[in-house]
Tab-separated table of C-alpha atoms in Angstrom:
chain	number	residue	atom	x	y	z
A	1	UNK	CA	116.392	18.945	107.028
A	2	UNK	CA	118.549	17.780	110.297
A	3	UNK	CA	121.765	17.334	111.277
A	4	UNK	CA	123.660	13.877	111.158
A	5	UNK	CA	126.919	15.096	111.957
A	6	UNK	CA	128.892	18.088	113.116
A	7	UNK	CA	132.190	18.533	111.914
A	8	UNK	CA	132.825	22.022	113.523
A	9	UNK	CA	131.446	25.292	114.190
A	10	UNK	CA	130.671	26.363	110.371
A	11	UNK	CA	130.297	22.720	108.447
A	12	UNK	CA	127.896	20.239	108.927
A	13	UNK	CA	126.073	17.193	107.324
A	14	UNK	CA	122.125	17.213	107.433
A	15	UNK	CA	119.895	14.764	105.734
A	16	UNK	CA	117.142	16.419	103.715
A	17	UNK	CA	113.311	14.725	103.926
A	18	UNK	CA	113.952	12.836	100.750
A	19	UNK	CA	116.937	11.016	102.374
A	20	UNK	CA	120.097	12.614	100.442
A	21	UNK	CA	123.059	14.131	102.505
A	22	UNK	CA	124.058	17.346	101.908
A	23	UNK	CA	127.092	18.971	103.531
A	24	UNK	CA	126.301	22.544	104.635
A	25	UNK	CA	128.218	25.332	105.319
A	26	UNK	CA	127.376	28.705	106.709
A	27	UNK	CA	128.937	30.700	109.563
A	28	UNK	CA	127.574	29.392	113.041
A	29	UNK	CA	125.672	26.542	111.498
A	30	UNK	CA	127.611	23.839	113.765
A	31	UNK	CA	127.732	25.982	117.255
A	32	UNK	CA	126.317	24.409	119.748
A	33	UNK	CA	124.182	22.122	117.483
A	34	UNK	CA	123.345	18.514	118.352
A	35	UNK	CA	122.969	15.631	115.923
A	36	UNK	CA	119.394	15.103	115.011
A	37	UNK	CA	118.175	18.972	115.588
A	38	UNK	CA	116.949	20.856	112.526
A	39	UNK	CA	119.235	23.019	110.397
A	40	UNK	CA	118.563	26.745	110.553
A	41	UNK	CA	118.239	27.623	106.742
A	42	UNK	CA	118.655	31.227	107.130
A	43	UNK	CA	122.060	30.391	108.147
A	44	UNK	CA	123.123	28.093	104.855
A	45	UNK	CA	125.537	29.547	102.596
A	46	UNK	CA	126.566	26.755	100.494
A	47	UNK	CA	124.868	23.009	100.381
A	48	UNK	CA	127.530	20.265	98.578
A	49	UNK	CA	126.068	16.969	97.913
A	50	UNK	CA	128.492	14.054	98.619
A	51	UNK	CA	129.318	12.007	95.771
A	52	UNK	CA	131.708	9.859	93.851
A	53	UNK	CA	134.502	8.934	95.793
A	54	UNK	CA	133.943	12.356	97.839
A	55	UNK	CA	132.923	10.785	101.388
A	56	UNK	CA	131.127	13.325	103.196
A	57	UNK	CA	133.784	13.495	105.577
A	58	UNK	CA	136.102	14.157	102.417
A	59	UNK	CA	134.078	17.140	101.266
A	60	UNK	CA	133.491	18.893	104.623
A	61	UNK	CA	137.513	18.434	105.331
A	62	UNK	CA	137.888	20.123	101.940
A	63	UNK	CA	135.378	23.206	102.276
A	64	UNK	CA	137.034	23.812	105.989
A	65	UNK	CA	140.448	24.369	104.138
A	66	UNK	CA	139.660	26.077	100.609
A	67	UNK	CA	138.906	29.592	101.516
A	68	UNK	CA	135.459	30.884	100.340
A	69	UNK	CA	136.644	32.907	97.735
A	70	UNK	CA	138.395	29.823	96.174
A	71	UNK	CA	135.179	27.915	95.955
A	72	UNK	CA	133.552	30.712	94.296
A	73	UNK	CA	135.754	31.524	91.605
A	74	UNK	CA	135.605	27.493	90.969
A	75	UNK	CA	131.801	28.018	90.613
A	76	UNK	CA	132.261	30.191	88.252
A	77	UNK	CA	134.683	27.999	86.114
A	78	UNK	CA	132.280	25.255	86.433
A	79	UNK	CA	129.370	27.270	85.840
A	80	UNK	CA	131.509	27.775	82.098
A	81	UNK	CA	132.367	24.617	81.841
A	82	UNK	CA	128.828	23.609	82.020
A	83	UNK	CA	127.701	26.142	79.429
A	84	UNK	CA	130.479	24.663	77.119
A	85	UNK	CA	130.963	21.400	77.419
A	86	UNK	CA	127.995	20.137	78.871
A	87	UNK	CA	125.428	19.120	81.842
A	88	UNK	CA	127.776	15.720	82.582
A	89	UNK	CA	129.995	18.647	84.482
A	90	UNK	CA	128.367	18.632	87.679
A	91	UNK	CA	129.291	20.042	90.753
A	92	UNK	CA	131.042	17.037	92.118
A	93	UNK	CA	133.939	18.698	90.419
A	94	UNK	CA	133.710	22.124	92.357
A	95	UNK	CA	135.403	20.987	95.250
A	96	UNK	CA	138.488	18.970	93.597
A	97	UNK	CA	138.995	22.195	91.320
A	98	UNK	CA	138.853	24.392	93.913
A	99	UNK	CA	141.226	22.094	95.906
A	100	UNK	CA	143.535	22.122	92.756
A	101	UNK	CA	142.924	26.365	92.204
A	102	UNK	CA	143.624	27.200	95.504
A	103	UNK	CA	146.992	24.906	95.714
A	104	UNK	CA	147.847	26.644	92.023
A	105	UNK	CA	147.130	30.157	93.538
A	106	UNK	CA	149.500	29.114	96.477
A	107	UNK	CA	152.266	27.633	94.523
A	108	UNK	CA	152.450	30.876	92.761
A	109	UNK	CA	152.294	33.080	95.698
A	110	UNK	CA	155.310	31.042	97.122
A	111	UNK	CA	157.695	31.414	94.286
A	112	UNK	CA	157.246	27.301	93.713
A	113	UNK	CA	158.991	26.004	89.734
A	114	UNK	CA	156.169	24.912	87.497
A	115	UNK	CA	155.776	21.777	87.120
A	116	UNK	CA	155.352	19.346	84.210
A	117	UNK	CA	152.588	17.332	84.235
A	118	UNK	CA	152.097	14.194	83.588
A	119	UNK	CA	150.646	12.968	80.318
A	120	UNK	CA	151.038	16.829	79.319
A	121	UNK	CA	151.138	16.435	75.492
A	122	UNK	CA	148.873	14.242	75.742
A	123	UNK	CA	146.119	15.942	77.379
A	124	UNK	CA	146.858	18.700	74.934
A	125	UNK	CA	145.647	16.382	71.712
A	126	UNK	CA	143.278	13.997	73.386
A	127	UNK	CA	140.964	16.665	75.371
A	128	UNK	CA	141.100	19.932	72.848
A	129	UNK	CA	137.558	21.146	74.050
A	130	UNK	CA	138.227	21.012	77.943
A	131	UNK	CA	141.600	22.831	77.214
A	132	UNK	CA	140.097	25.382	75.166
A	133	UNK	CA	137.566	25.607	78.325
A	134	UNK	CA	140.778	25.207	80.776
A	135	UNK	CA	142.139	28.403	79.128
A	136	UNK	CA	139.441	30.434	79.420
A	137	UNK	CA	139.552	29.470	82.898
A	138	UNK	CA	142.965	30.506	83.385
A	139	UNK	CA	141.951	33.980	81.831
A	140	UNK	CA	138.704	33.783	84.766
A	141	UNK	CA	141.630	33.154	87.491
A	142	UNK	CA	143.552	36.379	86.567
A	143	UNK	CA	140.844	38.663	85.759
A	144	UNK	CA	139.285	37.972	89.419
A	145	UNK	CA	142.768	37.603	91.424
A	146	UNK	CA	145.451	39.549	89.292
A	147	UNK	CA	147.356	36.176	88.881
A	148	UNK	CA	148.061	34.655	85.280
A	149	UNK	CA	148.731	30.937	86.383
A	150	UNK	CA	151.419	29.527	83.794
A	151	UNK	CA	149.779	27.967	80.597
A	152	UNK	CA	150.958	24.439	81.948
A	153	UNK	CA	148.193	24.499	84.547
A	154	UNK	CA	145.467	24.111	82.023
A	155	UNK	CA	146.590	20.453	81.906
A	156	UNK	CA	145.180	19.728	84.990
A	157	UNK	CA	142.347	22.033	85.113
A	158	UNK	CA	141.353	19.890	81.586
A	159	UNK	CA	141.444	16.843	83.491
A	160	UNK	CA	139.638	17.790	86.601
A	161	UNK	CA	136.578	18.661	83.161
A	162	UNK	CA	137.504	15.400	81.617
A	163	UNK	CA	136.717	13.284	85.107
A	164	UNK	CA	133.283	15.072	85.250
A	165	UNK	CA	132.226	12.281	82.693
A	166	UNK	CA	133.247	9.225	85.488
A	167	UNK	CA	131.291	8.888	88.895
A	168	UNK	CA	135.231	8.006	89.976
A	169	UNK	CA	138.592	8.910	91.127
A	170	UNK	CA	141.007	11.089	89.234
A	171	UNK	CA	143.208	7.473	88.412
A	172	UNK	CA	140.527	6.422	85.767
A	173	UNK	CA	140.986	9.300	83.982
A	174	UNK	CA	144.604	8.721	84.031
A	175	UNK	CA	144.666	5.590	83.167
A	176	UNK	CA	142.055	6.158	79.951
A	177	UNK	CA	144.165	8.945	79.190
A	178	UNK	CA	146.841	6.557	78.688
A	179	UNK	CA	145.280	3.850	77.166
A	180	UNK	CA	143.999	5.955	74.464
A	181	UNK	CA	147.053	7.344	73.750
A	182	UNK	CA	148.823	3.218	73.378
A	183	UNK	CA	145.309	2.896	70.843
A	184	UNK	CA	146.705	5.920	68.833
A	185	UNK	CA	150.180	4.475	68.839
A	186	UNK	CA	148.877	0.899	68.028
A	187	UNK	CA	147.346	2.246	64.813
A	188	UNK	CA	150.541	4.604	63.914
A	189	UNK	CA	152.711	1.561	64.748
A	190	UNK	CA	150.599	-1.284	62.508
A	191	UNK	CA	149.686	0.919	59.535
A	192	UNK	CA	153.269	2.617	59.407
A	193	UNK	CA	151.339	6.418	59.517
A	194	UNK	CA	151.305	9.449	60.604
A	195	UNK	CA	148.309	10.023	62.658
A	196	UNK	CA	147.152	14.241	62.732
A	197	UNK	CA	146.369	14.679	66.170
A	198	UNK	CA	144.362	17.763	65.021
A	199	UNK	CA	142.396	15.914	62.478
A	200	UNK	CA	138.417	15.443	62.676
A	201	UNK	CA	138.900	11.733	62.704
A	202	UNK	CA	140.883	11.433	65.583
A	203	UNK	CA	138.909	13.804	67.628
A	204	UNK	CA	135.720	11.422	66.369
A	205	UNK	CA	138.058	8.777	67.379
A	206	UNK	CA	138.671	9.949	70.880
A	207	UNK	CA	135.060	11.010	71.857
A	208	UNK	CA	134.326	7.245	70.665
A	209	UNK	CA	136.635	5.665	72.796
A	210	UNK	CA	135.938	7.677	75.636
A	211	UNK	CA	132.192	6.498	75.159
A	212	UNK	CA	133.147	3.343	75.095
A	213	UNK	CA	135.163	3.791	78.498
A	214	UNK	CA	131.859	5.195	80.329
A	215	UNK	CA	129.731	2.038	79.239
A	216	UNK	CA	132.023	-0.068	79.969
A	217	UNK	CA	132.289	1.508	83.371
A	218	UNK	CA	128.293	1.473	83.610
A	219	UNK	CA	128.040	-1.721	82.165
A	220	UNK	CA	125.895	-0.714	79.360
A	221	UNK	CA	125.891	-2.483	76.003
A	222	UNK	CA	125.241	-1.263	72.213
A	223	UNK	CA	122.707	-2.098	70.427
A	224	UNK	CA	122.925	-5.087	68.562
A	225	UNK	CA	124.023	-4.571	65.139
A	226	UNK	CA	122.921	-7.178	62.499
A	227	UNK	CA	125.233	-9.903	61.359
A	228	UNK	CA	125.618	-8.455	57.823
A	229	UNK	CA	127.076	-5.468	58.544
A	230	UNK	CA	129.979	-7.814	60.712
A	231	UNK	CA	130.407	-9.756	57.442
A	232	UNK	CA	130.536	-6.677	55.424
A	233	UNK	CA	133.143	-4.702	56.984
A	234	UNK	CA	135.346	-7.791	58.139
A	235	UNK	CA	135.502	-8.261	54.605
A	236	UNK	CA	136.109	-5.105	53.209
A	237	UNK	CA	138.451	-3.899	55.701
A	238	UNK	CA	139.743	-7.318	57.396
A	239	UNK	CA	143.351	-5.700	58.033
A	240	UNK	CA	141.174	-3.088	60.612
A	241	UNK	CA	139.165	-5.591	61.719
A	242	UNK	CA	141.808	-7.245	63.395
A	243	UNK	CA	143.262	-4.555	65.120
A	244	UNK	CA	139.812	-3.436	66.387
A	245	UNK	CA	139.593	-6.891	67.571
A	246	UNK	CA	143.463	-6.399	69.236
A	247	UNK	CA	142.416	-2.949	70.663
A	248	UNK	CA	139.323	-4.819	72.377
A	249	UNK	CA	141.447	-7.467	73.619
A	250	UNK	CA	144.068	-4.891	75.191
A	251	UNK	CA	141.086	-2.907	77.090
A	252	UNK	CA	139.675	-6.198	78.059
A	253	UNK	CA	143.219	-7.862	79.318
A	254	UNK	CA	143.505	-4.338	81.164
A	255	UNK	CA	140.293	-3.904	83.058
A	256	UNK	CA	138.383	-7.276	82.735
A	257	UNK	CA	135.667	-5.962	80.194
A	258	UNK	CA	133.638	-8.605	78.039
A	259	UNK	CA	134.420	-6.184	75.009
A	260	UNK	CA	131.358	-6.937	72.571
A	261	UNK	CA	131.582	-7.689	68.880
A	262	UNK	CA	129.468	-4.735	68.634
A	263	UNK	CA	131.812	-2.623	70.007
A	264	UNK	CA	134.832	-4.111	68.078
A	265	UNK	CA	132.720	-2.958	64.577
A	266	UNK	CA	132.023	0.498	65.524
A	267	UNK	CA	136.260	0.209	66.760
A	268	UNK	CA	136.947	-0.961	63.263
A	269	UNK	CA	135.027	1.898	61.293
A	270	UNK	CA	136.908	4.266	63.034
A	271	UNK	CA	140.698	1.928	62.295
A	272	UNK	CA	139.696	2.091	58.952
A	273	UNK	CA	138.245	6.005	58.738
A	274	UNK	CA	141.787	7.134	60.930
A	275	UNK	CA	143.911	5.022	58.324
A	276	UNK	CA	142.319	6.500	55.174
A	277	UNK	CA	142.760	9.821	56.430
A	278	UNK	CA	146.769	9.232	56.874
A	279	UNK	CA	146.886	7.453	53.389
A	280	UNK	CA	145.022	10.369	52.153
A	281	UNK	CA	147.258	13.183	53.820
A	282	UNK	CA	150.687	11.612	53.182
A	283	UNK	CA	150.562	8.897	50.660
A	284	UNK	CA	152.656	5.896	51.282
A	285	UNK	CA	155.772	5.767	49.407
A	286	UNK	CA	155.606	2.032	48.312
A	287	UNK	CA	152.200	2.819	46.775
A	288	UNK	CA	151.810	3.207	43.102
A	289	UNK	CA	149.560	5.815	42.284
A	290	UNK	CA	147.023	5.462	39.367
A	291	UNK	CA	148.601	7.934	37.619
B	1	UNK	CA	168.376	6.333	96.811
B	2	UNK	CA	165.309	6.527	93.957
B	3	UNK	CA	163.069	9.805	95.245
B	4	UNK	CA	160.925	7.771	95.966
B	5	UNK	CA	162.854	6.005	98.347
B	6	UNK	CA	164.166	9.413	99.937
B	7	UNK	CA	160.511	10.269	99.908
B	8	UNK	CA	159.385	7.465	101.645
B	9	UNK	CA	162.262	7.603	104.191
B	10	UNK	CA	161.772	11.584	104.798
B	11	UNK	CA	157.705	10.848	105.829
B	12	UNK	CA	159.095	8.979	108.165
B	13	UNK	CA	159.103	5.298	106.867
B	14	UNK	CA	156.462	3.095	105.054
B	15	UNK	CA	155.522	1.881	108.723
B	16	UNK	CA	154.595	5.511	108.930
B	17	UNK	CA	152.394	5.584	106.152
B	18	UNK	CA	148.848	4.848	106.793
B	19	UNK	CA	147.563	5.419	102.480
B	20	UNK	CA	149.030	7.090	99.607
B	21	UNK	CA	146.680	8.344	97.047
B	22	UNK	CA	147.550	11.081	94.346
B	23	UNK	CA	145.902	13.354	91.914
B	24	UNK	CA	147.213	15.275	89.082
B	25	UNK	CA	149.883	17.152	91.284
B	26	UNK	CA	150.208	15.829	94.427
B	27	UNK	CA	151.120	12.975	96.290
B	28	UNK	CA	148.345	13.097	99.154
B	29	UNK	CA	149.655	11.028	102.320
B	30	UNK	CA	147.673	10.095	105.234
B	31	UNK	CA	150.632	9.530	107.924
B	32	UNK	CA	150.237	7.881	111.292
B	33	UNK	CA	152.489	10.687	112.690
B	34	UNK	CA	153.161	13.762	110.422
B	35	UNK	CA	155.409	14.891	113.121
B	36	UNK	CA	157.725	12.216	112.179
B	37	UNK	CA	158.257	14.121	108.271
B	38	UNK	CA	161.365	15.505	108.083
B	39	UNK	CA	160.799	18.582	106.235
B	40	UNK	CA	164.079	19.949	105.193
B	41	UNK	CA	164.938	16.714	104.158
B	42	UNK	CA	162.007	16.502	101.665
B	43	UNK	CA	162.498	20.502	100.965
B	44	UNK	CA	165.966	19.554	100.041
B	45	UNK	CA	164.875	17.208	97.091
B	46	UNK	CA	165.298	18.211	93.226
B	47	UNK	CA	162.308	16.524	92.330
B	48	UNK	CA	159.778	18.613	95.367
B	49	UNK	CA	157.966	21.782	94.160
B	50	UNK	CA	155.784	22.036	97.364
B	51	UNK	CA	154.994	20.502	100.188
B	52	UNK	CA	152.180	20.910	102.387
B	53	UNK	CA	150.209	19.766	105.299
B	54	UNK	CA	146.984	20.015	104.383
B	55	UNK	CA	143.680	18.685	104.894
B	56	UNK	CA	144.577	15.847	107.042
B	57	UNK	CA	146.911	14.798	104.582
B	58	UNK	CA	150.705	15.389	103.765
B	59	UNK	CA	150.583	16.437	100.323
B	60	UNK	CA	153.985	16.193	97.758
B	61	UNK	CA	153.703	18.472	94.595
B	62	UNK	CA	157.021	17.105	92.099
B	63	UNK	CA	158.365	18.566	89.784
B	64	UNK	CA	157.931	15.689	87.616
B	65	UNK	CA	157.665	12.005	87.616
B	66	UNK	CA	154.595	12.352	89.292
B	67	UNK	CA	152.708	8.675	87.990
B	68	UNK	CA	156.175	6.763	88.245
B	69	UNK	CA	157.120	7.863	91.762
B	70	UNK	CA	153.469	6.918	92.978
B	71	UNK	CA	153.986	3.681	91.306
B	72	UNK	CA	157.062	3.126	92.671
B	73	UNK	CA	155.489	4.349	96.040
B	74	UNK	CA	152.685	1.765	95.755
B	75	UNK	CA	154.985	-0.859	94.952
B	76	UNK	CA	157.328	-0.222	98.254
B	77	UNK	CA	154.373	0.484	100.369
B	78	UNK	CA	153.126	-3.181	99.566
């Protein structure tokens, strides 16, 4: 392992023998240390690997700000996160947590109004298992500091967990976040129903569509499905057909995807499961019953 | 003045402004000159919970409004 880069006395970047960067810290690991001489590994006390849209310069600016302690309670809340939600929650997120944590810990400190989130409701319903996880986070924070954090700032702690599933920026999250949301209110506006945010199909619904968003991203495709099963469902449930079909087109018009007939059936079983669900919880009024 | 107008003109101008990116709190500018920010200006604002240099960046926290002032931000930086 050898140095590319130092950025000051405690950070720099080395290149390991298998060609990946790492950004190092550890007290004294940058003094008086010249590009291209080998790293002292006795001195390492944290290795971050660049990634995502984390430039290496990114990462070592944030590790030289976010006191130590910061970072480590963040490994710990990823280190949960992990164990409950999944191995897509890497450690590209430490540092972007522990950026948020510490600027939560300081707003507090200074007295500063909470504030309300963006998309806060929303995050609530869409994301229930990384706020549940967010939570228990916010009960880590004040066990190790002796600060409760308001309940608000699980919002954003949730979305830092939901952007582990995107090799991106924060602003693709966002955007999903609202576009799955404008899906929800699609359905709730064509079908006239109530749609239980709580309910098993929506959360089926959301996990879907949030699949869908990360091969999209990667360019993956489904399987093919066989022509049949097309036939079959466009005629048994035409009405949800077509509003798969006008869900497809909005994600297409909004991000340039070639959204696959595939991808519009599996979008239509889950129209169709959502609106039964409604019917079944609150029966339309204008329906005659059998009875 | 929209805040993000007053924003813009307390950093010290969009000529001032070298990129604007944000996350789920913040409004994270790189500035040509952060000496140019006039603080109690932006301190002064409703919508500011925190402001910060930080990080090579001049960092916002609002209240709220957070998506639609960067949008409007985006759109007067242009």
């Amino acid at each position: 392992v050898h140095v590319l880069k130092v950025f000051n006395n405690n950070v720099v970047l080395a290149l390991d023998n298998r060609n990946v960067e790492h950004v190092l810290f550890g007290r004294g690991l940058g003094f008086k240390v010249a590009p291209g001489s080998t790293v002292d590994p006795g001195r390492v006390e944290r290795r971050f690997v660049p990634g995502g849209p984390a430039s290496a310069d990114r990462v070592a600016a944030l590790i030289d700000q976010i006191p130590l302690e910061d970072i480590e309670l963040s490994e710990q809340i990823v280190a949960l996160a992990r164990a409950r939600l999944g191995a897509h929650i890497t450690d590209h997120v430490l540092l972007p947590l522990a950026d948020h944590l510490n600027f939560a810990l300081r707003r507090i400190a200074e007295g500063t109004p909470e504030i309300e989130y963006p998309l806060r409701w929303e995050v609530q319903y869409l994301y229930p298992a990384e706020v549940a996880v967010a939570r228990e986070a916010l009960d880590l924070v004040a066990t190790a500091r002796g600060v409760r954090l308001p309940e608000i700032e699980a919002v954003p702690f949730a979305l830092h967990l939901v952007n582990a599933q995107f090799d991106a920026d924060m602003s693709t999250t966002a955007q999903m976040t609202q576009d799955l949301n404008q899906v929800l209110a699609i359905i709730r506006d064509e079908y006239g129903v109530e749609i239980d945010e709580g309910s098993m199909e929506v959360a089926r619904f959301v996990t879907h569509l949030r699949y869908l968003f990360l091969r999209e991203q990667q360019g993956r495709k489904l399987n093919q499905t066989p022509a049949e099963l097309h036939a079959a469902l466009r005629s048994a449930r035409p009405r949800e057909y077509t509003s798969a079909g006008r869900i497809g087109t909005l994600l297409a018009d909004r991000y340039g995807w070639d959204v696959s007939t595939d991808e519009i059936l599996y979008l239509a079983l889950h129209v169709s499961r959502l609106v039964d669900a409604a019917a079944a919880a609150a029966p339309a009024p204008a329906k005659e019953t059998d009875a | 003045m929209t805040p993000a107008e007053q924003l813009l003109a307390a950093v010290g101008g969009a000529g001032n402004v070298d990129s604007l990116t944000r996350c789920w709190a913040r409004l994270r500018f790189v500035l040509k000159d952060p000496a140019l920010v006039e603080e109690p200006a932006i301190d002064a604002l409703d919508e500011v919970a925190i402001a910060v240099h930080q990080s090579g960046q001049y960092q916002i926290a609002l209240r709220r409004g957070l998506l639609e002032t960067f949008d409007e931000l985006t759109v007067l930086l242009r």
